[in-house]
Short mmCIF file of C-alpha atoms in Angstrom, two decimals:
data_model
loop_
_atom_site.label_atom_id
_atom_site.label_comp_id
_atom_site.label_asym_id
_atom_site.label_seq_id
_atom_site.Cartn_x
_atom_site.Cartn_y
_atom_site.Cartn_z
CA MET A 30 128.67 72.45 86.34
CA ASN A 31 125.45 73.47 88.07
CA LYS A 32 123.14 74.99 85.43
CA LEU A 33 122.60 78.25 87.30
CA ILE A 34 126.30 78.68 88.08
CA LYS A 35 127.15 77.98 84.43
CA ILE A 36 124.82 80.74 83.30
CA ALA A 37 126.42 83.21 85.66
CA ALA A 38 129.90 82.16 84.54
CA LEU A 39 129.01 82.59 80.87
CA ALA A 40 127.61 86.05 81.48
CA GLY A 41 130.54 87.12 83.60
CA ALA A 42 133.08 85.86 81.07
CA ALA A 43 131.30 87.82 78.36
CA LEU A 44 132.48 91.18 79.67
CA PHE A 45 135.92 92.60 78.99
CA PRO A 46 138.09 93.52 81.98
CA LEU A 47 138.11 97.24 82.57
CA THR A 48 141.10 99.02 81.08
CA ALA A 49 143.01 101.73 82.91
CA ALA A 50 141.41 104.27 80.60
CA ALA A 51 137.98 102.97 81.47
CA GLN A 52 138.67 103.21 85.17
CA ASP A 53 139.91 106.79 84.78
CA MET A 54 137.06 107.89 82.51
CA ASP A 55 134.72 110.47 83.97
CA TRP A 56 131.45 111.20 82.18
CA LYS A 57 131.46 114.63 83.81
CA PHE A 58 134.59 115.49 81.77
CA VAL A 59 132.64 115.24 78.51
CA THR A 60 129.40 116.83 79.67
CA ARG A 61 128.10 119.22 82.27
CA TYR A 62 126.51 118.06 85.49
CA ASP A 63 124.71 120.51 87.76
CA LYS A 64 123.88 118.85 91.06
CA ALA A 65 121.45 121.58 92.10
CA GLU A 66 119.58 121.28 88.81
CA ALA A 67 119.47 117.48 89.14
CA LYS A 68 117.97 117.78 92.63
CA LYS A 69 115.44 120.30 91.37
CA GLN A 70 114.31 117.97 88.57
CA LEU A 71 114.17 114.96 90.89
CA THR A 72 112.08 116.87 93.42
CA GLU A 73 109.67 118.22 90.82
CA ARG A 74 109.18 114.83 89.19
CA PHE A 75 108.81 112.92 92.42
CA THR A 76 106.32 115.34 93.99
CA LYS A 77 104.25 115.15 90.79
CA TYR A 78 104.29 111.36 90.55
CA VAL A 79 103.19 110.80 94.15
CA THR A 80 99.95 112.69 93.49
CA PHE A 81 98.83 109.78 91.29
CA ASP A 82 96.94 107.26 93.43
CA THR A 83 98.62 104.04 92.34
CA GLN A 84 98.09 101.91 95.44
CA SER A 85 97.84 98.31 94.27
CA SER A 86 95.17 95.86 95.42
CA ASP A 87 95.22 92.17 96.31
CA LYS A 88 91.43 91.92 95.94
CA THR A 89 91.46 91.32 92.19
CA ASP A 90 93.25 89.22 89.59
CA LYS A 91 93.25 92.10 87.13
CA ILE A 92 96.59 93.60 86.03
CA PRO A 93 96.96 96.44 86.76
CA SER A 94 94.92 96.01 89.90
CA THR A 95 93.97 99.70 90.09
CA SER A 96 93.16 102.31 87.46
CA GLY A 97 95.55 104.91 88.87
CA GLN A 98 98.47 102.85 87.64
CA THR A 99 97.20 103.14 84.08
CA LYS A 100 96.88 106.92 84.46
CA LEU A 101 100.47 107.22 85.64
CA ALA A 102 101.67 104.84 82.91
CA LYS A 103 100.17 107.06 80.21
CA ALA A 104 101.69 110.18 81.77
CA LEU A 105 105.12 108.53 81.92
CA ALA A 106 104.87 107.39 78.31
CA LYS A 107 104.11 110.96 77.24
CA GLU A 108 107.09 112.25 79.22
CA LEU A 109 109.40 109.62 77.75
CA LYS A 110 108.47 110.70 74.24
CA LYS A 111 109.03 114.35 75.15
CA ASN A 112 112.57 113.46 76.25
CA GLY A 113 113.54 111.65 73.09
CA ALA A 114 112.84 108.02 73.98
CA LYS A 115 111.90 105.76 71.07
CA ASN A 116 109.52 102.81 70.72
CA VAL A 117 107.52 104.02 73.71
CA LYS A 118 104.68 101.61 74.46
CA VAL A 119 102.03 101.06 77.13
CA ASP A 120 100.70 97.52 76.86
CA LYS A 121 97.36 96.15 78.07
CA TYR A 122 98.84 95.54 81.51
CA SER A 123 100.01 99.19 81.74
CA ILE A 124 103.65 98.12 81.48
CA VAL A 125 105.58 101.05 80.02
CA THR A 126 108.60 100.26 77.86
CA ALA A 127 110.91 102.53 75.89
CA GLU A 128 114.33 102.65 74.25
CA ILE A 129 117.14 105.17 74.15
CA PRO A 130 119.08 104.30 70.99
CA ALA A 131 122.86 103.93 71.16
CA ASN A 132 124.91 106.93 70.11
CA THR A 133 128.17 105.04 69.80
CA ALA A 134 129.37 102.56 67.18
CA ALA A 135 130.71 100.26 69.89
CA ASN A 136 128.97 96.89 70.15
CA ALA A 137 127.90 97.40 73.75
CA PRO A 138 125.34 95.30 75.63
CA THR A 139 121.78 96.54 75.94
CA VAL A 140 121.20 97.57 79.55
CA ALA A 141 117.83 98.31 81.15
CA PHE A 142 116.60 100.26 84.16
CA LEU A 143 113.26 99.47 85.78
CA ALA A 144 111.04 100.84 88.53
CA HIS A 145 107.51 100.03 89.66
CA MET A 146 104.62 102.50 89.63
CA ASP A 147 102.38 101.02 92.33
CA THR A 148 102.49 101.76 96.03
CA ALA A 149 102.02 99.52 99.05
CA LEU A 150 98.78 98.18 100.52
CA GLU A 151 99.52 99.04 104.16
CA ALA A 152 98.42 102.69 103.98
CA SER A 153 96.37 104.84 101.64
CA GLY A 154 97.95 106.27 98.50
CA LYS A 155 95.06 108.66 97.79
CA ASP A 156 95.43 112.44 97.93
CA VAL A 157 99.10 112.33 98.86
CA LYS A 158 100.31 115.78 99.86
CA PRO A 159 104.10 115.84 99.64
CA GLN A 160 106.05 118.16 101.92
CA VAL A 161 109.60 119.19 101.02
CA HIS A 162 111.81 119.84 104.07
CA THR A 163 114.92 121.55 102.71
CA ASN A 164 118.33 121.46 104.33
CA TYR A 165 117.50 119.14 107.22
CA GLN A 166 119.66 120.05 110.21
CA GLY A 167 118.86 117.23 112.61
CA GLY A 168 116.32 116.70 115.36
CA ASP A 169 112.60 116.20 114.86
CA LEU A 170 111.13 116.46 111.39
CA VAL A 171 107.40 117.11 111.75
CA ILE A 172 105.12 115.28 109.35
CA ASN A 173 101.86 116.18 111.09
CA ALA A 174 101.83 118.34 114.22
CA ALA A 175 98.17 117.61 115.09
CA GLN A 176 98.87 113.88 115.08
CA ASN A 177 102.27 114.34 116.75
CA LEU A 178 103.70 112.39 113.82
CA ILE A 179 107.42 112.98 113.54
CA ILE A 180 110.54 111.30 112.30
CA ASN A 181 113.92 111.76 113.91
CA PRO A 182 117.17 109.81 114.30
CA ALA A 183 115.63 107.85 117.18
CA ASN A 184 112.86 106.27 115.09
CA SER A 185 114.59 106.69 111.73
CA PRO A 186 118.34 106.15 112.30
CA GLN A 187 119.19 106.92 108.68
CA LEU A 188 118.38 110.59 109.34
CA SER A 189 121.57 110.86 111.37
CA ARG A 190 123.39 110.68 108.01
CA ALA A 191 121.08 113.17 106.28
CA ARG A 192 122.18 116.49 107.75
CA GLY A 193 122.00 119.12 105.02
CA HIS A 194 119.80 116.94 102.80
CA ASP A 195 116.37 117.73 101.35
CA ILE A 196 113.76 115.36 102.78
CA ILE A 197 110.28 114.74 101.36
CA THR A 198 107.45 113.35 103.48
CA ALA A 199 103.70 113.00 103.12
CA SER A 200 101.30 114.83 105.45
CA GLY A 201 100.37 112.12 107.94
CA ASP A 202 97.25 110.52 106.46
CA THR A 203 98.87 108.55 103.65
CA LEU A 204 102.07 106.88 102.72
CA LEU A 205 104.33 108.98 100.51
CA GLY A 206 104.94 106.57 97.64
CA ALA A 207 108.73 106.76 97.81
CA ASP A 208 108.60 103.03 97.14
CA ASP A 209 109.11 103.21 94.19
CA LYS A 210 108.36 106.60 92.75
CA THR A 211 111.86 107.63 93.79
CA GLY A 212 113.06 105.06 91.26
CA VAL A 213 110.65 106.31 88.62
CA ALA A 214 111.87 109.90 89.12
CA ILE A 215 115.54 108.88 89.02
CA ILE A 216 115.16 106.89 85.80
CA MET A 217 113.12 109.60 84.10
CA THR A 218 115.72 112.21 85.05
CA LEU A 219 118.37 109.92 83.57
CA VAL A 220 116.38 109.82 80.34
CA GLN A 221 116.19 113.61 80.19
CA TYR A 222 119.87 114.00 81.01
CA LEU A 223 120.94 111.74 78.14
CA TYR A 224 118.56 113.58 75.80
CA ASP A 225 119.96 116.97 76.86
CA HIS A 226 123.57 115.75 76.60
CA PRO A 227 123.99 113.75 73.38
CA GLU A 228 127.77 114.11 73.70
CA MET A 229 127.69 111.48 76.46
CA GLN A 230 128.24 108.18 74.69
CA HIS A 231 126.20 105.12 75.60
CA GLY A 232 124.91 101.87 74.19
CA THR A 233 121.26 101.01 73.72
CA ILE A 234 119.33 101.58 76.93
CA LYS A 235 115.92 100.13 77.73
CA ILE A 236 113.47 101.63 80.20
CA ALA A 237 110.49 99.96 81.89
CA PHE A 238 107.93 101.03 84.47
CA THR A 239 105.84 98.17 85.82
CA PRO A 240 102.59 97.72 87.79
CA ASP A 241 101.67 95.68 90.86
CA GLU A 242 105.10 94.97 92.28
CA GLU A 243 103.67 95.12 95.79
CA THR A 244 101.38 92.16 95.10
CA GLY A 245 104.05 90.34 93.07
CA ALA A 246 101.64 89.91 90.17
CA GLY A 247 102.65 92.57 87.66
CA ILE A 248 106.08 91.27 86.71
CA GLU A 249 104.58 87.95 85.60
CA LYS A 250 103.18 89.81 82.58
CA PHE A 251 106.56 91.24 81.56
CA ASP A 252 107.74 90.01 78.15
CA VAL A 253 111.49 89.63 78.62
CA ALA A 254 112.13 88.38 75.08
CA SER A 255 110.47 91.31 73.31
CA PHE A 256 111.97 93.81 75.75
CA GLY A 257 115.37 92.95 74.32
CA ALA A 258 117.75 93.83 77.16
CA ASP A 259 120.87 91.83 78.01
CA TYR A 260 121.17 93.03 81.59
CA ALA A 261 118.99 95.14 83.87
CA TYR A 262 118.86 96.95 87.20
CA THR A 263 115.81 97.83 89.24
CA VAL A 264 116.08 101.20 90.99
CA ASP A 265 114.05 100.31 94.07
CA GLY A 266 116.43 100.28 97.01
CA GLY A 267 116.97 102.30 100.13
CA ASP A 268 120.05 103.83 101.67
CA LEU A 269 123.07 105.36 99.96
CA GLY A 270 125.28 102.71 98.34
CA GLN A 271 122.87 99.84 98.78
CA LEU A 272 123.31 97.24 96.04
CA THR A 273 121.04 94.24 96.39
CA ASN A 274 122.52 91.17 94.76
CA GLU A 275 120.65 88.61 96.84
CA THR A 276 117.07 88.14 98.02
CA PHE A 277 115.07 85.65 99.99
CA SER A 278 113.71 82.63 98.24
CA ALA A 279 109.99 82.54 98.85
CA LYS A 280 107.22 79.98 99.16
CA ALA A 281 103.57 80.29 100.13
CA PHE A 282 101.51 77.66 101.91
CA THR A 283 97.81 76.96 102.34
CA ALA A 284 96.58 74.50 104.96
CA VAL A 285 92.93 73.40 104.88
CA PHE A 286 91.09 71.84 107.83
CA GLU A 287 87.51 70.62 107.61
CA GLY A 288 85.46 69.56 110.58
CA MET A 289 81.86 69.11 111.67
CA ARG A 290 80.53 71.97 113.78
CA ALA A 291 76.84 71.55 112.96
CA VAL A 292 76.26 69.83 116.29
CA HIS A 293 74.74 71.45 119.39
CA PRO A 294 77.77 72.14 121.62
CA GLY A 295 75.90 70.77 124.62
CA GLU A 296 75.76 67.41 122.87
CA ALA A 297 79.20 67.43 121.25
CA MET A 298 80.66 64.62 123.37
CA ASN A 299 80.46 61.22 121.66
CA SER A 300 79.12 62.86 118.49
CA ALA A 301 80.51 63.60 115.03
CA PHE A 302 81.54 67.04 116.28
CA SER A 303 85.03 68.09 115.18
CA ASP A 304 86.35 71.63 115.43
CA ASN A 305 88.11 72.95 112.33
CA VAL A 306 88.78 76.28 114.10
CA LEU A 307 90.70 74.46 116.83
CA MET A 308 92.64 72.48 114.23
CA ALA A 309 93.78 75.69 112.55
CA SER A 310 94.64 77.22 115.91
CA ASP A 311 96.70 74.17 116.90
CA PHE A 312 98.50 74.26 113.55
CA HIS A 313 99.42 77.91 114.06
CA THR A 314 100.58 77.23 117.62
CA LEU A 315 102.74 74.29 116.56
CA LEU A 316 104.74 76.39 114.10
CA PRO A 317 108.05 77.22 115.82
CA ARG A 318 107.99 80.61 117.51
CA HIS A 319 111.76 80.95 117.18
CA ARG A 320 111.28 80.97 113.39
CA ARG A 321 108.80 83.85 113.30
CA PRO A 322 109.77 87.18 111.64
CA GLU A 323 110.12 89.07 114.92
CA THR A 324 112.63 86.51 116.21
CA THR A 325 114.84 86.37 113.11
CA ALA A 326 117.24 88.78 111.41
CA ASP A 327 120.15 88.98 108.98
CA ARG A 328 120.34 85.72 107.01
CA ARG A 329 117.92 83.71 109.10
CA GLY A 330 114.60 82.89 107.43
CA PHE A 331 111.11 82.70 108.87
CA ILE A 332 107.57 81.30 108.73
CA LEU A 333 104.58 83.62 108.99
CA VAL A 334 100.84 82.92 108.98
CA ASP A 335 99.15 85.71 107.02
CA SER A 336 95.49 84.79 107.51
CA ILE A 337 93.11 82.29 109.08
CA THR A 338 89.68 82.23 107.43
CA THR A 339 86.70 80.15 108.53
CA VAL A 340 83.53 79.56 106.53
CA GLY A 341 81.30 77.04 108.26
CA ASP A 342 83.07 73.72 108.62
CA ARG A 343 86.13 74.78 106.62
CA THR A 344 89.11 76.77 107.89
CA GLU A 345 91.93 77.89 105.61
CA VAL A 346 95.33 79.02 106.88
CA LYS A 347 97.57 80.97 104.51
CA GLY A 348 101.18 81.85 105.15
CA ILE A 349 104.64 82.42 103.75
CA ILE A 350 108.09 80.88 104.13
CA ARG A 351 111.29 82.86 103.51
CA ALA A 352 114.90 81.66 103.43
CA PHE A 353 118.17 82.52 101.69
CA SER A 354 119.47 78.97 101.16
CA ASP A 355 117.83 75.85 99.75
CA GLU A 356 118.83 73.96 102.88
CA GLU A 357 117.12 76.37 105.25
CA MET A 358 114.08 76.55 102.99
CA GLN A 359 113.72 72.78 103.16
CA ASP A 360 114.04 72.89 106.97
CA LEU A 361 111.23 75.44 107.19
CA VAL A 362 109.04 73.51 104.76
CA ASN A 363 109.59 70.47 106.98
CA GLU A 364 108.46 72.47 110.04
CA VAL A 365 105.22 73.48 108.32
CA THR A 366 104.62 69.94 107.11
CA ARG A 367 105.34 68.49 110.55
CA ALA A 368 102.88 70.84 112.26
CA PHE A 369 100.21 70.04 109.67
CA ASN A 370 100.66 66.28 109.98
CA THR A 371 100.56 66.49 113.78
CA VAL A 372 97.19 68.26 113.69
CA LYS A 373 95.90 65.83 111.10
CA GLY A 374 96.92 62.89 113.27
CA MET A 375 95.23 64.40 116.33
CA ASN A 376 91.86 64.84 114.63
CA TYR A 377 90.61 61.56 113.20
CA LYS A 378 87.11 63.02 112.81
CA GLY A 379 88.36 65.75 110.53
CA LYS A 380 88.20 65.43 106.74
CA ASN A 381 89.62 66.79 103.52
CA PHE A 382 92.89 67.87 105.10
CA ALA A 383 95.13 69.55 102.54
CA LEU A 384 98.51 71.28 102.59
CA THR A 385 99.73 73.07 99.47
CA ILE A 386 103.17 74.70 99.24
CA THR A 387 104.00 76.76 96.14
CA ASP A 388 107.05 78.67 94.88
CA GLN A 389 106.82 82.46 94.71
CA TYR A 390 110.32 83.64 93.79
CA LYS A 391 113.92 82.55 94.24
CA ASN A 392 117.16 84.04 95.49
CA MET A 393 118.60 85.89 92.50
CA LYS A 394 122.26 85.54 93.48
CA PRO A 395 123.06 82.26 91.66
CA VAL A 396 122.05 83.69 88.28
CA LEU A 397 123.56 87.18 88.55
CA PRO A 398 126.74 87.63 86.51
CA GLU A 399 129.44 88.82 88.89
CA GLN A 400 130.52 91.52 86.46
CA MET A 401 127.07 93.15 86.72
CA VAL A 402 127.63 93.61 90.41
CA SER A 403 131.26 94.68 89.95
CA LEU A 404 130.35 97.36 87.44
CA ALA A 405 127.68 98.74 89.75
CA GLN A 406 130.19 98.78 92.61
CA LEU A 407 132.74 100.57 90.42
CA ALA A 408 130.11 103.10 89.32
CA MET A 409 129.41 103.96 92.96
CA GLN A 410 133.08 104.09 93.96
CA SER A 411 133.77 106.42 91.03
CA GLU A 412 131.23 108.81 92.56
CA ASP A 413 132.76 108.50 96.05
CA ILE A 414 129.91 106.28 97.22
CA THR A 415 130.75 103.22 99.30
CA PRO A 416 128.90 100.19 97.87
CA VAL A 417 127.05 98.07 100.41
CA LEU A 418 126.18 94.62 99.13
CA THR A 419 122.79 93.75 100.56
CA ALA A 420 120.88 90.51 100.98
CA ALA A 421 117.28 91.72 100.96
CA ARG A 422 114.92 90.19 103.49
CA GLY A 423 112.24 90.22 100.85
CA GLY A 424 111.99 90.15 97.09
CA THR A 425 112.12 92.55 94.18
CA ASP A 426 110.85 92.39 90.62
CA GLY A 427 114.46 91.53 89.86
CA SER A 428 114.04 88.25 91.74
CA SER A 429 111.53 87.12 89.14
CA LEU A 430 113.20 88.76 86.14
CA SER A 431 116.50 87.08 86.92
CA PHE A 432 114.83 83.69 86.55
CA MET A 433 112.92 84.83 83.47
CA GLY A 434 116.19 85.32 81.61
CA LEU A 435 117.02 88.93 82.52
CA PRO A 436 119.52 89.20 85.41
CA THR A 437 118.45 92.17 87.53
CA PRO A 438 120.09 93.33 90.78
CA ASP A 439 118.76 96.40 92.60
CA ILE A 440 120.29 99.84 93.13
CA PHE A 441 119.54 102.29 95.96
CA ALA A 442 116.88 104.95 95.38
CA GLY A 443 116.70 106.96 98.62
CA GLN A 444 113.45 105.57 100.05
CA TYR A 445 113.02 105.04 103.80
CA ASN A 446 110.38 103.85 106.31
CA ILE A 447 108.54 102.35 103.37
CA HIS A 448 104.97 101.02 103.62
CA SER A 449 104.12 103.46 106.41
CA VAL A 450 102.88 107.01 106.99
CA ARG A 451 106.43 107.82 108.20
CA GLU A 452 107.81 107.05 104.76
CA TYR A 453 110.21 109.61 103.35
CA ALA A 454 112.48 110.24 100.38
CA ASP A 455 115.97 111.71 100.60
CA VAL A 456 116.54 113.88 97.52
CA ASP A 457 120.32 113.95 98.00
CA VAL A 458 120.45 110.15 98.01
CA MET A 459 118.21 110.13 94.92
CA GLU A 460 120.71 112.45 93.24
CA ALA A 461 123.57 110.11 94.18
CA SER A 462 121.58 107.25 92.61
CA LEU A 463 121.20 109.29 89.42
CA ARG A 464 124.97 109.82 89.27
CA THR A 465 125.48 106.10 89.83
CA LEU A 466 123.24 105.29 86.86
CA LEU A 467 125.01 107.81 84.64
CA ARG A 468 128.38 106.35 85.57
CA LEU A 469 127.03 102.85 85.02
CA VAL A 470 125.77 103.78 81.56
CA SER A 471 129.29 104.95 80.68
CA LEU A 472 130.90 101.79 82.02
CA TRP A 473 128.53 99.49 80.14
CA ALA A 474 129.27 101.38 76.91
CA MET A 475 132.80 99.95 77.08
CA GLN A 476 131.68 96.32 77.41
CA GLN A 477 130.78 93.79 74.74
CA PRO A 478 127.69 91.57 74.78
CA GLN A 479 127.71 87.79 74.93
CA PRO A 480 124.47 86.45 73.41
CA GLU A 481 125.25 82.92 74.62
CA ALA A 482 124.85 84.01 78.24
CA ARG A 483 121.44 85.55 77.66
CA ASP A 484 120.24 82.61 75.58
CA ALA A 485 121.31 80.23 78.36
CA ALA A 486 119.49 82.27 81.00
CA GLN A 487 116.28 82.21 78.98
CA THR A 488 116.23 78.40 79.03
CA LEU A 489 115.46 78.46 82.77
#
C-alpha cells in the first residue's frame, strides 16, 4: 500500500462509527447558546484584534517577521489564561499554544484548532479602522465615500447571500485583516464558551496561533511533537460551509542567466557581448501562456514568474508552479525546464546558467483521514449548514502540518475579498463557524484515539 494512503487508512480506521445517539446528540441541549451574544463577542474580539498591525514581511528571515505579531501573541496569551486555558506559552517565534483540559473520562483524541495572526503583504495593515455595518440589506456597502470604494453583489457576489448579516470592513486605506483574525476571534470565543459552560463535555483541546502564514515561513517553526495533538483544523477559510480538504502542491523555481554586457553597444557585433536581460525575457516569453494563472481555473494548475532581477551581468528569474496532481506538476516542471534549456541552447556566449526547482508544500488530501472530513461535514449538517468540499487554489498552514505529522484540513471563517482594501468579514458566517467548532468538539469527544496512525504520520 502507498505509504501516504496507508497513513490515512490507519487514521480513519481508528475512529468509531457514529452511533445513533451520537448523531442525535445536540450540545445545545446540555448548555445554553445565545446567538446574539456570540455575535457580540465575535465582533468585539475581531475589531480589537485588527487594530494590531501584524502585516508580515518577506524582507527578512526573522520569525516573526514583524514586531506587531509578538504584541498580538502576548495579548492572546493573556486572554487565553483569563478564559481558563492551561499551559499557555508564547515561544521565541511568537507561536502561541494552549490547552483546554478534558472534562470527560472518555479516552477521546486530542483535537486542535489553529489560526494565524499575520496579515497579507498586498496592502497595509497599519492603523486599521474597522467599520461595522449592521443588518446589511443589499445594494452598495460604502467602505470609503471619498475614494468611491464600495462593495456590492456585482464585485463581491457572496454579498447576495448576506442579507440581514453584520458586515465588517476597513476604511479604505488598509486591508481589514479578516485573513485570519476572523479565525483567531472564532477560536478565542470557543475557548471562552467552553470555560463559561463546563457542563459541555469534551476531550483535550489544543489551541495555537501562529505567525507568518502569508510568507509560508512561520509554520516551519511549529513543534508538532511537543504540541501533542492527534488531529487539527485551521480556521482560515471563506464562505459558509467551506471545508478545504485539498490544496495545490507547490514548487518554486529560480533561473539564473549570466551574460557579458560590459561592451559598448555600438561595438557589440562580433564581440563577447551577450545579453542576460534578453535571455531572461526570452525565458519568460517561452513559458506557456495557456498555463498562466489568469488562463486557468478549478483544478488546472499554473506557472507564474514572480520577479526578474538584474544586477550587472546577472539576471535572476523567480517563479512558482502550482498543481493538484503529481502528473500535472511534472508536466509544468517540464515546461519550465524546456523553456530554460531552449534559452541556454540559444546563447552559447552566456555562462553560469542555473535552474533550481524546490518543493514548498504538498496537496494535503492523501494524508487526511477521511473520518476527519466526515466529522466536520456532520458538524456542519447538524447546524443546518451545507458542507462544501473545497480544493484550495493555494495553500494553508495545514498543507505543511499535514506532512509534519498533524493532519489539518481547513474550516470556513467568514473572510472575503482577502488581501485587498475591499476585504470584509461576515459576522453571521463567523458565528456559524463557531457553532461548527462547538459541534465538532462534541463529536470528537465520542471518538477514540489511535496512536499508531499519528506515529505513522510523523515518520513522513
